[in-house]
Amino acid sequence: MREYETTIGLEIHVQLKTKSKMFCGSDNFSVDAKPNTNVCPVCMGFPGTLPVPNVQAIDWTILLGLALNAEIPKEFNFERKNYFYPDLPKAYQISSATNPPVIGGSLKIFAGGEEKEVHLHHIHLEEDAGKLVHDKSDNALVDLNRAGTPLVEIVTEPDMASAEEAKVFAQSLRSLIRHLGISDANMEQGNMRFDINVSVRKKGAKEMGTKVEVKNLNSFKMLERAILFEEQRQKDLLEDVKKVAQETRGWDDSKGKTLSQRSKEEANDYRYFPEPDIPSIATQEIVKKMKDQLPELPQEKAKRFESEYGFDKRLAESLADDIEMAEYFEKTLEHVENSAKDSFDKRKYAKRVANWMATELVGKLNETSNEFAEIRVEPENMAELAIAIEEGTISGKQAKDVFAEMFETGKGALAIIEEKGMKQITDTDALEKIIQEVLDANPKVVEDFKNGKEKAFGFLVGQIMAKTHGQANPKIVNEILKKKL
Ligand code: ADP
Ligand code: MG
């Protein structure tokens, strides 16, 4: 086989989490509502109604543009994209791709051990269509709850060269969007969806290959699989000296294949024209306002975690990447700071909490396939647990059991420690007494130790732990035992 290279561009739809829809007052959160209950004359496309743009949606689109270092033109325009489909009652969609609110911009990604900048072509704001539901007797039913919900479409340049890069880009973008708080970007609920554009060419060829578009992928896994499949399909065609047809294909997840949907010749002519019912939107005031609202972004957060807490890059990035995890972590640390003893060592606690989250907490979440948002352990309880370990109230091993119960019941760490009678014996007088008893009962072992038999020490510790039902603080036991011997 000859050597080929792959080119990928993405078009990503994200549903903004505004209260109301893009051009009317209907509720924007209608996923679970009965069909056609979150509707009004505007989003049902009744004649004579007028659209009123959602200010929050415009603000957030510009916020996203600023977070991606894009250019915000002084004004942008809504336009009509005309096509007929039963889930689109007006027979046009209001969009803004021709004079969009956001132009260019880029996002840095780290894929395959390398840093890479993926450039954006533009971002536009539009309204979504409704949904068709096919029932058992083959009727097509229309549900307009989703009609008119606000979408941003993020269009990248063809800057990615592998499925891995495309996946990492999509994940980084999702993380950024969630940091901005403008969408839940929850793929299961369909509020983040991907179209991929894939082409293959001979390595070093000047012209890009013919692109194929695959629409409506709604998980990272599907995105990755669809790209890998297309890559191979197109390579095989080129290898057979056949041409790749420019077309739109769909992804069949159960078959693991893309299938042709329509060719370029059948492409729609959308007859775009400016939306006459909405004036141009001036952006300068919005840009000023949004610059003040830009929060700390994931990559900045990771850098701060490295310098403030002394984390290695990997730990810092994995924690900073997820806004919910990052906020949970810092809240926990705040609680620790408020209630730990005076000798509070921030970096030490930070490492303990972060590692605990990365292993135990994430482990439990995976085990139970729970979402982070569903977790019942409050940050203050997490803080309690970290302090209990650090101050030797319980051992690391006991902490795992305590945490398991915290995770299950949402109870506080100290309450569980108390309940289970887990408290370690740290009272030195009490321990001295028990240790002396063990030494008196084992004169031969003591003799062995004095003659240089190291193992004897471990045996004695074992006896002491058994006598205290594992509740003796190992550190203190070691100290006293050494002294006595
Ligand atoms: P169209 O006119 O068909 O909409 P665009 O040029 O607007 O095509 O690009 C749409 C998407 O396809 C963008 O994300 C872009 O990066 C990507 N793209 C364009 N050309 C190629 C190509 N040859 N291979 C892969 N992706 C491409
Ligand atoms: Mg285009």
Coordinates of C-alpha atoms and ligand atoms in Angstrom, one line a residue:
M1 CA 0.0 0.0 0.0
R2 CA 1.1 3.5 -0.8
E3 CA 1.4 6.0 2.0
Y4 CA -1.7 8.2 2.6
E5 CA -2.6 11.1 4.8
T6 CA -5.9 12.0 6.2
T7 CA -7.6 15.4 6.6
I8 CA -10.5 16.0 8.9
G9 CA -12.7 19.1 9.6
L10 CA -15.5 19.1 12.1
E11 CA -18.9 20.8 12.3
I12 CA -20.2 20.7 15.8
H13 CA -23.7 21.6 17.0
V14 CA -24.1 22.6 20.6
Q15 CA -27.4 23.4 22.3
L16 CA -27.1 26.4 24.5
K17 CA -28.8 26.1 27.9
T18 CA -30.8 29.3 27.9
K19 CA -34.1 29.3 29.7
S20 CA -36.1 30.0 26.6
K21 CA -35.8 29.2 22.9
M22 CA -33.9 31.2 20.3
F23 CA -36.7 33.4 19.0
C24 CA -39.6 33.0 21.4
G25 CA -40.5 32.5 25.1
S26 CA -41.1 28.8 24.9
D27 CA -39.1 26.6 27.4
N28 CA -35.8 25.5 26.1
F29 CA -35.7 22.4 28.3
S30 CA -38.1 20.0 26.8
V31 CA -36.3 16.7 26.5
D32 CA -38.7 14.9 28.8
A33 CA -41.8 16.8 28.1
K34 CA -44.8 15.4 26.3
P35 CA -44.6 16.0 22.5
N36 CA -45.7 19.4 21.4
T37 CA -46.1 20.9 24.8
N38 CA -43.2 23.3 24.8
V39 CA -44.4 25.2 21.8
C40 CA -45.9 28.5 20.8
P41 CA -47.1 30.2 17.6
V42 CA -43.6 31.4 16.9
C43 CA -41.7 28.1 17.1
M44 CA -44.6 26.4 15.4
G45 CA -44.2 28.8 12.5
F46 CA -47.7 30.3 12.4
P47 CA -48.1 33.0 9.8
G48 CA -47.9 36.5 11.1
T49 CA -45.6 35.8 14.1
L50 CA -42.3 37.6 14.5
P51 CA -39.0 36.3 16.0
V52 CA -37.4 38.0 18.9
P53 CA -33.7 37.1 19.3
N54 CA -32.6 35.6 22.7
V55 CA -30.0 38.1 24.1
Q56 CA -28.5 35.4 26.4
A57 CA -27.9 33.1 23.4
I58 CA -26.1 35.9 21.5
D59 CA -24.0 36.8 24.6
W60 CA -22.9 33.2 25.1
T61 CA -22.0 32.8 21.4
I62 CA -19.7 35.8 21.7
L63 CA -18.3 34.5 25.0
L64 CA -17.4 31.3 23.3
G65 CA -15.8 33.2 20.5
L66 CA -13.7 35.2 23.0
A67 CA -12.6 32.0 24.8
L68 CA -11.4 30.7 21.5
N69 CA -9.5 33.9 20.7
A70 CA -11.6 34.5 17.7
E71 CA -12.5 37.7 15.9
I72 CA -15.9 39.2 16.7
P73 CA -17.1 41.3 13.7
K74 CA -18.7 44.7 14.7
E75 CA -22.1 43.3 13.5
F76 CA -23.6 40.0 12.3
N77 CA -26.8 39.1 10.6
F78 CA -29.5 36.5 10.8
E79 CA -30.6 35.0 7.5
R80 CA -33.1 32.5 6.2
K81 CA -31.9 29.0 5.1
N82 CA -34.8 27.7 3.0
Y83 CA -35.7 24.1 2.7
F84 CA -38.8 22.0 3.1
Y85 CA -39.0 19.3 5.7
P86 CA -41.9 18.2 7.9
D87 CA -40.1 19.0 11.2
L88 CA -39.5 22.6 10.0
P89 CA -42.9 24.3 10.0
K90 CA -41.7 27.7 8.6
A91 CA -39.9 25.9 5.7
Y92 CA -36.8 27.9 6.6
Q93 CA -34.3 27.9 9.5
I94 CA -33.0 31.2 10.9
S95 CA -29.2 30.9 10.9
S96 CA -26.2 33.3 10.7
A97 CA -23.5 31.5 8.7
T98 CA -23.0 34.1 6.0
N99 CA -22.2 37.0 8.3
P100 CA -21.5 35.1 11.4
P101 CA -21.0 36.4 15.0
V102 CA -17.6 34.7 15.3
I103 CA -14.8 34.4 12.8
G104 CA -11.6 32.3 13.1
G105 CA -10.1 31.5 16.5
S106 CA -8.4 28.3 17.6
L107 CA -8.0 25.7 20.3
K108 CA -4.8 24.1 21.4
I109 CA -5.0 20.4 21.9
F110 CA -2.6 17.7 23.2
A111 CA -2.8 14.6 21.1
G112 CA -0.3 11.7 20.7
G113 CA 2.1 13.5 23.1
E114 CA 2.2 16.6 20.9
E115 CA 0.7 20.1 21.1
K116 CA -1.3 21.2 18.1
E117 CA -3.4 24.2 17.3
V118 CA -6.8 23.5 15.6
H119 CA -8.1 26.6 13.8
L120 CA -11.7 27.4 13.5
H121 CA -13.4 28.7 10.3
H122 CA -16.3 30.4 12.1
I123 CA -19.1 29.9 14.7
H124 CA -22.7 30.8 14.0
L125 CA -25.9 30.8 15.9
E126 CA -29.1 29.2 14.6
E127 CA -32.3 27.6 15.7
D128 CA -32.8 23.8 15.7
A129 CA -35.6 22.0 13.9
G130 CA -38.2 19.7 15.5
K131 CA -38.1 15.9 15.4
L132 CA -39.9 13.2 13.5
V133 CA -40.9 10.2 15.4
H134 CA -41.8 7.0 13.5
D135 CA -44.4 4.8 15.3
K136 CA -45.0 1.1 15.0
S137 CA -47.6 1.4 12.3
D138 CA -45.1 3.4 10.2
N139 CA -46.7 6.8 10.8
A140 CA -44.3 9.7 10.9
L141 CA -45.3 12.0 13.9
V142 CA -44.0 15.5 14.4
D143 CA -42.7 16.7 17.7
L144 CA -41.9 20.5 17.8
N145 CA -40.6 20.7 21.3
R146 CA -37.0 21.0 20.0
A147 CA -38.1 23.4 17.2
G148 CA -36.5 26.8 17.7
T149 CA -34.0 25.8 20.5
P150 CA -30.7 27.7 20.2
L151 CA -27.7 26.0 18.6
V152 CA -24.2 27.2 18.0
E153 CA -22.4 25.6 15.2
I154 CA -18.7 25.5 15.4
V155 CA -16.9 24.9 12.1
T156 CA -13.3 24.0 12.1
E157 CA -10.6 24.3 9.4
P158 CA -9.5 21.0 8.0
D159 CA -6.7 20.9 10.5
M160 CA -6.9 17.4 12.1
A161 CA -5.0 14.5 10.7
S162 CA -6.3 11.5 12.7
A163 CA -9.3 10.1 14.5
E164 CA -7.3 10.6 17.7
E165 CA -6.8 14.3 17.1
A166 CA -10.4 14.8 16.1
K167 CA -11.5 13.1 19.3
V168 CA -9.2 15.0 21.5
F169 CA -10.3 18.3 19.9
A170 CA -14.0 17.4 20.4
Q171 CA -13.3 16.5 24.1
S172 CA -11.3 19.7 24.7
L173 CA -14.0 21.8 23.1
R174 CA -16.6 20.1 25.3
S175 CA -14.6 20.8 28.4
L176 CA -14.2 24.5 27.4
I177 CA -18.0 24.8 26.8
R178 CA -18.8 23.3 30.1
H179 CA -16.3 25.7 31.8
L180 CA -18.1 28.6 30.2
G181 CA -21.4 27.2 31.5
I182 CA -23.2 27.9 28.3
S183 CA -24.3 24.3 27.6
D184 CA -24.3 20.9 29.4
A185 CA -22.8 19.5 26.2
N186 CA -24.4 16.2 27.2
M187 CA -24.1 13.9 24.2
E188 CA -26.7 11.3 25.4
Q189 CA -29.3 14.1 25.5
G190 CA -28.2 15.2 22.0
N191 CA -27.1 18.6 23.1
M192 CA -23.7 18.1 21.4
R193 CA -23.5 16.5 18.0
F194 CA -20.8 16.1 15.4
D195 CA -20.6 16.1 11.6
I196 CA -17.2 14.9 10.3
N197 CA -15.6 15.8 7.0
V198 CA -12.9 13.3 6.0
S199 CA -10.6 13.1 3.0
V200 CA -7.6 11.0 2.2
R201 CA -4.8 11.9 -0.2
K202 CA -1.4 10.5 -1.2
K203 CA 1.3 11.7 1.2
G204 CA 2.7 15.0 0.1
A205 CA 0.0 15.7 -2.6
K206 CA -0.7 19.4 -3.1
E207 CA -4.5 19.2 -3.3
M208 CA -6.6 17.9 -0.6
G209 CA -8.6 14.7 -1.4
T210 CA -12.3 14.7 -2.1
K211 CA -14.2 15.1 1.2
V212 CA -17.0 12.9 2.5
E213 CA -19.3 14.2 5.2
V214 CA -20.8 11.9 7.9
K215 CA -23.6 13.6 9.8
N216 CA -25.0 13.4 13.3
L217 CA -22.6 11.4 15.4
N218 CA -23.4 11.8 19.1
S219 CA -20.6 10.2 21.0
F220 CA -16.8 10.5 21.0
K221 CA -16.7 6.7 20.3
M222 CA -18.9 7.1 17.2
L223 CA -16.9 10.0 16.0
E224 CA -13.7 8.0 16.3
R225 CA -15.1 4.9 14.7
A226 CA -16.7 6.7 11.8
I227 CA -13.4 8.5 11.0
L228 CA -11.4 5.3 11.1
F229 CA -13.9 3.6 8.9
E230 CA -14.0 6.4 6.3
E231 CA -10.2 6.6 6.3
Q232 CA -9.9 2.9 5.4
R233 CA -12.8 3.0 2.9
Q234 CA -11.3 5.9 1.0
K235 CA -7.8 4.4 1.1
D236 CA -9.2 1.2 -0.4
L237 CA -10.9 3.1 -3.2
L238 CA -7.7 5.1 -4.0
E239 CA -5.7 1.9 -3.9
D240 CA -8.1 0.4 -6.5
V241 CA -7.6 3.5 -8.6
K242 CA -11.2 4.4 -8.0
K243 CA -12.4 7.9 -7.2
V244 CA -13.9 9.0 -3.8
A245 CA -17.3 10.4 -4.5
Q246 CA -18.1 13.7 -2.8
E247 CA -21.2 12.9 -0.8
T248 CA -22.9 12.9 2.6
R249 CA -23.0 9.6 4.4
G250 CA -24.7 8.4 7.6
W251 CA -23.2 6.3 10.4
D252 CA -24.7 2.9 11.2
D253 CA -23.4 2.2 14.7
S254 CA -24.6 -1.4 14.9
K255 CA -22.9 -2.3 11.6
G256 CA -19.9 -0.1 12.2
K257 CA -20.2 1.4 8.7
T258 CA -21.0 4.6 6.9
L259 CA -23.7 4.4 4.2
S260 CA -24.3 6.8 1.3
Q261 CA -27.2 9.2 1.9
R262 CA -26.9 11.8 -0.9
S263 CA -24.4 12.8 -3.5
K264 CA -23.2 16.4 -4.2
E265 CA -25.5 16.6 -7.2
E266 CA -28.5 16.2 -5.0
A267 CA -27.2 18.9 -2.6
N268 CA -29.8 21.4 -1.5
D269 CA -29.9 25.0 -2.7
Y270 CA -30.9 26.8 0.4
R271 CA -31.6 30.2 -1.3
Y272 CA -30.1 32.1 1.7
F273 CA -31.4 35.6 2.1
P274 CA -31.2 38.1 5.0
E275 CA -33.9 37.6 7.7
P276 CA -36.1 40.7 7.1
D277 CA -37.7 40.6 10.6
I278 CA -34.4 40.9 12.6
P279 CA -32.0 43.9 12.2
S280 CA -28.2 43.5 12.2
I281 CA -26.9 42.8 15.7
A282 CA -24.2 45.2 16.9
T283 CA -21.6 43.4 19.0
Q284 CA -19.2 45.9 20.5
E285 CA -21.1 46.4 23.7
I286 CA -21.6 42.7 24.1
V287 CA -17.9 42.0 23.6
K288 CA -17.1 44.5 26.4
K289 CA -19.6 42.9 28.7
M290 CA -18.5 39.3 27.9
K291 CA -14.8 40.0 28.4
D292 CA -15.6 40.7 32.0
Q293 CA -17.4 37.4 32.3
L294 CA -14.7 35.1 30.8
P295 CA -14.0 32.5 33.5
E296 CA -10.7 30.7 34.1
L297 CA -10.4 28.2 31.2
P298 CA -9.3 24.6 31.5
Q299 CA -5.8 25.1 30.1
E300 CA -5.2 28.1 32.4
K301 CA -6.7 26.1 35.3
A302 CA -4.3 23.2 34.7
K303 CA -1.3 25.6 34.7
R304 CA -2.5 27.1 38.0
F305 CA -2.9 23.7 39.6
E306 CA 0.7 22.9 38.6
S307 CA 2.2 26.0 40.2
E308 CA -0.2 26.4 43.1
Y309 CA -0.3 22.8 44.3
G310 CA 2.9 21.3 42.8
F311 CA 0.9 18.8 40.7
D312 CA 2.6 17.1 37.7
K313 CA 1.1 18.1 34.3
R314 CA -0.9 14.9 33.9
L315 CA -2.7 15.2 37.2
A316 CA -3.3 18.9 36.8
E317 CA -4.8 18.5 33.4
S318 CA -7.0 15.6 34.2
L319 CA -8.4 17.4 37.2
A320 CA -8.8 20.8 35.5
D321 CA -10.4 19.3 32.4
D322 CA -13.6 18.6 34.1
I323 CA -15.2 21.7 35.6
E324 CA -17.2 19.8 38.1
M325 CA -14.3 17.8 39.3
A326 CA -12.1 20.9 39.5
E327 CA -14.6 22.8 41.5
Y328 CA -15.2 19.9 43.8
F329 CA -11.5 19.6 44.4
E330 CA -11.0 23.2 45.3
K331 CA -14.1 23.3 47.6
T332 CA -12.8 20.2 49.4
L333 CA -9.5 21.9 49.9
E334 CA -11.2 25.0 51.2
H335 CA -13.0 22.9 53.8
V336 CA -9.7 21.3 54.8
E337 CA -8.1 24.7 55.2
N338 CA -10.9 25.8 57.5
S339 CA -10.9 22.7 59.8
A340 CA -7.4 21.0 59.7
K341 CA -4.9 21.6 62.5
D342 CA -2.7 24.7 62.5
S343 CA 0.2 22.9 60.7
F344 CA -2.0 22.7 57.6
D345 CA 0.2 21.9 54.6
K346 CA -1.8 22.9 51.5
R347 CA 0.3 21.1 48.9
K348 CA 0.3 17.9 50.9
Y349 CA -3.5 17.9 51.3
A350 CA -4.0 19.0 47.7
K351 CA -2.1 15.9 46.5
R352 CA -3.9 13.7 48.9
V353 CA -7.4 14.9 47.8
A354 CA -6.5 15.0 44.1
N355 CA -5.1 11.5 44.1
W356 CA -8.0 10.2 46.1
M357 CA -10.4 11.7 43.6
A358 CA -8.5 10.4 40.6
T359 CA -8.4 6.8 42.0
E360 CA -11.0 6.0 44.6
L361 CA -13.7 8.5 43.5
V362 CA -13.4 8.0 39.7
G363 CA -13.1 4.2 40.4
K364 CA -16.4 4.2 42.3
L365 CA -18.0 6.3 39.6
N366 CA -16.9 3.8 36.9
E367 CA -17.9 0.9 39.0
T368 CA -21.5 2.2 39.5
S369 CA -21.6 4.0 36.1
N370 CA -22.8 7.1 38.0
E371 CA -22.3 10.6 36.7
F372 CA -20.2 12.9 38.7
A373 CA -23.2 15.2 39.3
E374 CA -24.9 12.3 41.1
I375 CA -22.2 11.9 43.7
R376 CA -23.5 11.9 47.3
V377 CA -20.2 12.7 49.0
E378 CA -20.2 16.4 49.8
P379 CA -16.8 18.2 49.6
E380 CA -16.9 18.9 53.3
N381 CA -17.2 15.1 53.9
M382 CA -14.3 14.5 51.5
A383 CA -12.3 17.1 53.6
E384 CA -13.2 15.2 56.8
L385 CA -11.9 12.0 55.3
A386 CA -8.6 13.6 54.1
I387 CA -8.0 15.1 57.6
A388 CA -8.8 11.8 59.3
I389 CA -6.2 10.0 57.1
E390 CA -3.6 12.8 57.5
E391 CA -3.9 13.0 61.2
G392 CA -3.8 9.2 61.7
T393 CA -7.3 8.8 63.0
I394 CA -7.7 5.9 60.5
S395 CA -5.3 4.0 58.3
G396 CA -5.3 4.3 54.5
K397 CA -6.9 0.9 54.3
Q398 CA -9.7 1.7 56.7
A399 CA -10.2 4.9 54.7
K400 CA -11.2 2.9 51.7
D401 CA -13.9 1.2 53.6
V402 CA -15.1 4.5 55.1
F403 CA -15.2 6.0 51.6
A404 CA -17.1 3.1 50.2
E405 CA -19.8 3.7 52.8
M406 CA -19.7 7.5 52.2
F407 CA -20.2 6.9 48.5
E408 CA -23.1 4.6 49.1
T409 CA -25.0 6.5 51.9
G410 CA -23.8 10.1 51.7
K411 CA -23.0 10.0 55.4
G412 CA -20.1 12.0 56.9
A413 CA -16.6 10.4 57.3
L414 CA -16.5 11.0 61.1
A415 CA -19.9 9.6 61.7
I416 CA -19.0 6.4 59.9
I417 CA -15.6 6.1 61.7
E418 CA -17.5 6.5 65.0
E419 CA -20.2 4.0 64.1
K420 CA -17.8 1.3 63.0
G421 CA -15.6 1.9 66.1
M422 CA -12.7 2.4 63.6
K423 CA -11.0 5.1 65.5
Q424 CA -7.3 4.3 65.8
I425 CA -5.8 4.0 69.2
T426 CA -3.4 6.9 69.3
D427 CA -3.4 7.2 73.1
T428 CA 0.3 6.4 73.8
D429 CA -0.3 5.4 77.4
A430 CA -2.8 2.8 76.4
L431 CA -0.5 1.6 73.6
E432 CA 2.5 1.4 75.9
K433 CA 0.6 -0.9 78.1
I434 CA -0.5 -3.3 75.4
I435 CA 3.0 -3.3 73.8
Q436 CA 4.5 -4.2 77.2
E437 CA 2.1 -7.1 77.5
V438 CA 3.0 -8.4 74.1
L439 CA 6.8 -8.2 74.9
D440 CA 6.3 -10.0 78.2
A441 CA 4.4 -12.8 76.5
N442 CA 7.1 -13.3 73.8
P443 CA 10.5 -13.2 75.5
K444 CA 12.0 -15.6 72.9
V445 CA 11.1 -13.3 70.0
V446 CA 12.5 -10.3 71.8
E447 CA 15.7 -12.3 72.3
D448 CA 15.8 -13.1 68.5
F449 CA 15.4 -9.5 67.6
K450 CA 18.3 -8.5 69.8
N451 CA 20.4 -11.1 68.1
G452 CA 19.7 -9.4 64.8
K453 CA 16.7 -11.2 63.5
E454 CA 14.8 -8.4 61.7
K455 CA 11.7 -10.5 61.0
A456 CA 11.0 -10.6 64.8
F457 CA 10.0 -7.0 64.7
G458 CA 7.3 -7.6 62.2
F459 CA 6.0 -10.5 64.2
L460 CA 5.7 -8.3 67.3
V461 CA 3.9 -5.6 65.4
G462 CA 1.5 -8.2 64.1
Q463 CA 0.8 -9.4 67.7
I464 CA 0.1 -5.8 68.8
M465 CA -2.3 -5.1 65.8
A466 CA -4.1 -8.4 66.6
K467 CA -4.6 -7.4 70.2
T468 CA -6.0 -4.0 69.3
H469 CA -8.2 -5.5 66.5
G470 CA -6.2 -3.5 63.9
Q471 CA -7.0 -0.2 65.6
A472 CA -3.6 0.7 66.9
N473 CA -1.9 3.6 65.0
P474 CA 0.9 1.8 63.2
K475 CA 3.2 4.8 63.3
I476 CA 3.0 5.2 67.0
V477 CA 3.3 1.4 67.6
N478 CA 6.5 1.4 65.6
E479 CA 8.0 4.3 67.6
I480 CA 7.1 2.8 71.0
L481 CA 8.2 -0.7 70.1
K482 CA 11.6 0.5 68.8
K483 CA 12.1 2.5 72.0
K484 CA 11.3 -0.4 74.2
L485 CA 13.4 -2.9 72.3
Ligands
ADP1 P1 -19.0 22.9 2.1 O1 -18.9 24.0 1.1 O2 -19.2 21.5 1.5 O3 -19.9 23.1 3.2 P2 -16.7 23.8 3.5 O4 -15.5 24.2 2.8 O5 -17.6 24.8 4.0 O6 -17.5 22.7 2.6 O7 -16.2 22.9 4.7 C1 -17.1 22.2 5.5 C2 -16.2 21.4 6.5 O8 -15.4 20.5 5.8 C3 -15.2 22.2 7.3 O9 -15.2 21.7 8.6 C4 -13.9 22.0 6.6 O10 -12.8 22.1 7.5 C5 -14.0 20.6 6.1 N1 -13.3 20.4 4.9 C6 -13.2 21.1 3.8 N2 -12.5 20.5 2.8 C7 -12.1 19.3 3.3 C8 -11.3 18.3 2.8 N3 -10.8 18.2 1.6 N4 -11.1 17.2 3.7 C9 -11.6 17.2 4.9 N5 -12.3 18.2 5.4 C10 -12.6 19.2 4.7
MG2 MG -19.9 25.2 4.2

